[in-house]
Amino acid sequence: MAPRDSGILQGEKTDSQGAGKLGALLMSCSKILIIGSGITGLSCAGKLADAGLNVMVLDKGRGVGGRLATKRTRCGRQFDHGAQYVTARAPNFHAVLRSMRAAATVDVWEAGAPEPHFVGVPGMSGLPKHLVTGLDVSQNTTVETVGARDGGWTVTTQTDSLAASHVVVTTPAPQITPLIGVDHPLTRRLLSVEMAPCLTLMAAFKDGQPIPFTSKRMPQQPLSWIAYNSSKPSRLSQGCWVAQASVDWSVENLERDNAELAELMLPMLCAQIGADPSAAQYVAAHRWRYARSTSPLGEPFLRDNSRTLYLGGDWCIGPRVEAGWISGRAIADDILKRI
């Protein structure tokens, strides 16, 4: 495992005497399991690991990052088909992005926006790949249940049962109840959270096609966001566009298969960029069933009465990558405070 660069920012470190006492306590702690390797899971795991805790991240996917995702095709095309960019309002998160930019895993996309749009390099997945360095991550691991046991928790996967002193669940809110059970007290708190889907089109065109804009937001249109993906820094392929549907259109068409979605969305994209649909060399659709928190919880995380089960994610605060990072850090702070 590669060593971690410290993710602790100025003002977050304890004094040397306190750190020594904390270190002795941490050595006696059982493993902390974090379910989900999106921005919330990685930001939480990173701070806990930097403090010396025994942390493992479990994720059902083949790659880390959740919606900070990059699709690479066999023909060499590349698309950021999830989160399009990251903005920072909190000073600590802005400092994290600056450090990533210094490490050449994040850069600024000059898209004409009033605030900097940070993007991963060479794709959006570059951002979570930076955060995961040195962490213990088990991928292709589907968690089925989280159950209480004497003094801790048992996390059951499709192949194993793992013991933990603490469990942090960072999946989308609608996916949590099947893990913790409908009778768990926190399940009722999740009922107020609403999340909306997002359907995404990826299309690549022959050279010479028009590029009328870098990005375009159209909240009232079926395609509410269109971006020339190849205009982002360090992108490896040209002619690549990403279009994301509005909440209403996504809800209405959520259960269509991907081939049908691509067939419906391509003409809408071409109408906006002035391209001929027959000039498309690659077309595909992707379904994000839980993409946007339309009615967030209103607090950074939930914690059960044992104070060792935590639920968090961007659904706690709002539909921004930074919200997920804040949630993960807040959980880590609470765990460290209570040890």
Short mmCIF file of C-alpha atoms in Angstrom, two decimals, residues 73-272:
data_model
loop_
_atom_site.label_atom_id
_atom_site.label_comp_id
_atom_site.label_asym_id
_atom_site.label_seq_id
_atom_site.Cartn_x
_atom_site.Cartn_y
_atom_site.Cartn_z
CA THR A 73 -14.18 3.53 -24.70
CA ARG A 74 -12.40 0.89 -26.72
CA CYS A 75 -12.03 3.37 -29.56
CA GLY A 76 -10.05 5.75 -27.32
CA ARG A 77 -12.79 8.23 -26.53
CA GLN A 78 -13.16 9.73 -23.06
CA PHE A 79 -16.23 11.24 -21.36
CA ASP A 80 -16.93 12.69 -17.92
CA HIS A 81 -20.39 11.20 -17.72
CA GLY A 82 -21.15 11.99 -14.07
CA ALA A 83 -20.20 15.15 -12.20
CA GLN A 84 -19.02 17.69 -14.73
CA TYR A 85 -16.86 19.86 -12.49
CA VAL A 86 -16.26 20.80 -8.86
CA THR A 87 -16.57 24.18 -7.18
CA ALA A 88 -15.30 25.19 -3.74
CA ARG A 89 -16.79 27.62 -1.26
CA ALA A 90 -15.38 26.30 2.02
CA PRO A 91 -11.73 27.36 2.58
CA ASN A 92 -10.67 23.84 3.62
CA PHE A 93 -12.11 22.24 0.51
CA HIS A 94 -10.56 24.93 -1.67
CA ALA A 95 -7.20 24.13 -0.05
CA VAL A 96 -7.68 20.44 -0.90
CA LEU A 97 -8.34 21.28 -4.55
CA ARG A 98 -5.31 23.57 -4.66
CA SER A 99 -3.12 20.76 -3.34
CA MET A 100 -4.52 18.43 -5.98
CA ARG A 101 -3.80 21.02 -8.65
CA ALA A 102 -0.22 21.22 -7.44
CA ALA A 103 -0.06 17.42 -7.78
CA ALA A 104 -1.42 17.66 -11.35
CA THR A 105 -4.50 15.55 -10.60
CA VAL A 106 -6.87 18.54 -10.81
CA ASP A 107 -6.92 21.58 -13.09
CA VAL A 108 -9.22 24.52 -13.81
CA TRP A 109 -11.59 24.28 -16.75
CA GLU A 110 -11.85 27.68 -18.42
CA ALA A 111 -15.56 27.49 -19.19
CA GLY A 112 -16.39 31.17 -18.77
CA ALA A 113 -17.96 30.66 -15.34
CA PRO A 114 -17.79 33.32 -12.58
CA GLU A 115 -16.16 30.85 -10.15
CA PRO A 116 -13.37 28.35 -10.91
CA HIS A 117 -14.55 25.01 -12.26
CA PHE A 118 -12.11 22.34 -11.09
CA VAL A 119 -11.92 19.09 -13.04
CA GLY A 120 -9.96 15.91 -12.51
CA VAL A 121 -7.00 15.17 -14.80
CA PRO A 122 -6.98 13.47 -17.25
CA GLY A 123 -10.65 12.80 -16.40
CA MET A 124 -12.96 13.50 -13.48
CA SER A 125 -11.91 10.16 -12.01
CA GLY A 126 -8.47 11.69 -11.44
CA LEU A 127 -9.84 13.48 -8.38
CA PRO A 128 -10.98 10.39 -6.43
CA LYS A 129 -7.89 8.48 -7.56
CA HIS A 130 -5.82 11.13 -5.80
CA LEU A 131 -7.89 10.84 -2.61
CA VAL A 132 -7.74 7.04 -2.53
CA THR A 133 -3.93 6.84 -2.54
CA GLY A 134 -2.77 4.74 0.40
CA LEU A 135 -6.26 3.72 1.52
CA ASP A 136 -7.39 0.12 1.99
CA VAL A 137 -10.19 -0.31 -0.55
CA SER A 138 -12.07 -3.49 -1.42
CA GLN A 139 -13.74 -3.06 -4.80
CA ASN A 140 -16.33 -5.32 -6.45
CA THR A 141 -17.64 -5.86 -2.90
CA THR A 142 -21.42 -5.61 -2.53
CA VAL A 143 -22.63 -5.02 1.02
CA GLU A 144 -25.90 -6.78 1.79
CA THR A 145 -26.61 -5.96 5.44
CA VAL A 146 -25.28 -3.96 8.37
CA GLY A 147 -26.23 -5.53 11.71
CA ALA A 148 -25.50 -4.71 15.34
CA ARG A 149 -23.38 -7.09 17.41
CA ASP A 150 -21.99 -6.89 20.93
CA GLY A 151 -19.79 -3.82 21.05
CA GLY A 152 -19.87 -3.21 17.32
CA TRP A 153 -21.22 -4.21 13.93
CA THR A 154 -21.25 -7.04 11.42
CA VAL A 155 -21.17 -6.07 7.77
CA THR A 156 -22.26 -8.89 5.48
CA THR A 157 -21.12 -8.91 1.87
CA GLN A 158 -21.92 -11.35 -0.91
CA THR A 159 -18.95 -13.47 0.15
CA ASP A 160 -18.01 -12.63 3.73
CA SER A 161 -18.94 -11.20 7.14
CA LEU A 162 -16.75 -8.43 8.54
CA ALA A 163 -16.59 -7.14 12.12
CA ALA A 164 -16.27 -3.43 12.78
CA SER A 165 -16.24 -1.03 15.71
CA HIS A 166 -17.78 1.72 13.55
CA VAL A 167 -19.64 1.69 10.23
CA VAL A 168 -20.02 4.69 7.92
CA VAL A 169 -22.58 4.30 5.12
CA THR A 170 -22.14 6.80 2.28
CA THR A 171 -24.40 5.33 -0.40
CA PRO A 172 -27.32 7.35 -1.82
CA ALA A 173 -30.06 7.72 0.79
CA PRO A 174 -32.59 5.43 -0.94
CA GLN A 175 -30.06 2.57 -0.87
CA ILE A 176 -29.46 2.73 2.89
CA THR A 177 -32.69 1.27 4.29
CA PRO A 178 -32.12 -2.19 2.73
CA LEU A 179 -28.73 -2.27 4.48
CA ILE A 180 -29.72 -1.21 7.99
CA GLY A 181 -33.32 -2.49 7.96
CA VAL A 182 -36.73 -0.83 7.85
CA ASP A 183 -37.01 -1.00 11.65
CA HIS A 184 -33.82 0.95 12.35
CA PRO A 185 -34.61 4.35 13.96
CA LEU A 186 -32.53 6.21 11.36
CA THR A 187 -34.68 4.86 8.54
CA ARG A 188 -37.44 7.30 9.48
CA ARG A 189 -35.00 10.20 9.19
CA LEU A 190 -34.22 9.18 5.62
CA LEU A 191 -37.84 9.54 4.53
CA SER A 192 -37.49 13.31 4.17
CA VAL A 193 -34.60 12.98 1.71
CA GLU A 194 -35.47 13.03 -1.99
CA MET A 195 -33.09 12.25 -4.83
CA ALA A 196 -33.64 12.62 -8.56
CA PRO A 197 -32.18 10.68 -11.49
CA CYS A 198 -30.04 12.00 -14.32
CA LEU A 199 -29.79 10.48 -17.80
CA THR A 200 -26.54 11.20 -19.62
CA LEU A 201 -25.65 11.05 -23.31
CA MET A 202 -22.08 10.59 -24.55
CA ALA A 203 -21.43 11.33 -28.23
CA ALA A 204 -18.28 11.70 -30.32
CA PHE A 205 -18.23 13.21 -33.81
CA LYS A 206 -15.95 13.23 -36.82
CA ASP A 207 -13.36 15.98 -37.10
CA GLY A 208 -14.65 19.20 -38.56
CA GLN A 209 -18.00 19.25 -36.79
CA PRO A 210 -19.11 22.59 -35.28
CA ILE A 211 -18.17 23.53 -31.72
CA PRO A 212 -20.53 26.45 -31.02
CA PHE A 213 -19.90 26.60 -27.26
CA THR A 214 -17.91 25.06 -24.43
CA SER A 215 -20.86 24.47 -22.14
CA LYS A 216 -24.51 25.41 -22.10
CA ARG A 217 -27.09 25.24 -19.32
CA MET A 218 -30.77 25.13 -20.29
CA PRO A 219 -32.81 24.36 -17.14
CA GLN A 220 -36.18 24.33 -18.91
CA GLN A 221 -35.14 22.07 -21.80
CA PRO A 222 -35.10 18.25 -21.93
CA LEU A 223 -31.30 18.47 -22.19
CA SER A 224 -30.51 20.83 -19.34
CA TRP A 225 -26.70 20.68 -19.61
CA ILE A 226 -24.41 20.25 -22.61
CA ALA A 227 -20.62 20.35 -22.46
CA TYR A 228 -17.85 19.94 -25.00
CA ASN A 229 -15.92 17.40 -22.95
CA SER A 230 -12.82 17.74 -25.10
CA SER A 231 -12.44 21.39 -24.05
CA LYS A 232 -11.46 20.36 -20.53
CA PRO A 233 -7.72 20.40 -19.73
CA SER A 234 -5.62 17.32 -20.54
CA ARG A 235 -8.47 15.48 -22.27
CA LEU A 236 -7.04 12.82 -24.55
CA SER A 237 -9.67 12.76 -27.32
CA GLN A 238 -11.36 15.39 -29.48
CA GLY A 239 -14.93 15.67 -30.70
CA CYS A 240 -16.50 14.40 -27.45
CA TRP A 241 -19.73 15.85 -26.05
CA VAL A 242 -21.70 15.11 -22.88
CA ALA A 243 -25.37 16.02 -22.46
CA GLN A 244 -27.41 15.55 -19.30
CA ALA A 245 -31.19 15.51 -19.19
CA SER A 246 -33.36 17.58 -16.89
CA VAL A 247 -34.90 16.04 -13.78
CA ASP A 248 -38.37 15.91 -15.38
CA TRP A 249 -37.16 14.27 -18.59
CA SER A 250 -34.97 11.84 -16.64
CA VAL A 251 -37.88 10.78 -14.42
CA GLU A 252 -40.18 10.35 -17.41
CA ASN A 253 -37.70 8.20 -19.34
CA LEU A 254 -35.80 6.50 -16.51
CA GLU A 255 -36.82 2.92 -17.34
CA ARG A 256 -36.02 3.03 -21.06
CA ASP A 257 -33.00 0.95 -22.03
CA ASN A 258 -29.74 2.72 -22.80
CA ALA A 259 -29.90 2.14 -26.55
CA GLU A 260 -33.34 3.75 -26.73
CA LEU A 261 -32.19 6.66 -24.55
CA ALA A 262 -29.24 7.31 -26.84
CA GLU A 263 -31.51 7.26 -29.88
CA LEU A 264 -33.83 9.83 -28.27
CA MET A 265 -31.12 12.13 -26.90
CA LEU A 266 -28.73 12.30 -29.89
CA PRO A 267 -31.03 14.39 -32.14
CA MET A 268 -31.64 16.82 -29.26
CA LEU A 269 -27.90 17.27 -28.78
CA CYS A 270 -27.29 17.70 -32.51
CA ALA A 271 -30.00 20.35 -32.73
CA GLN A 272 -28.14 22.40 -30.11
#
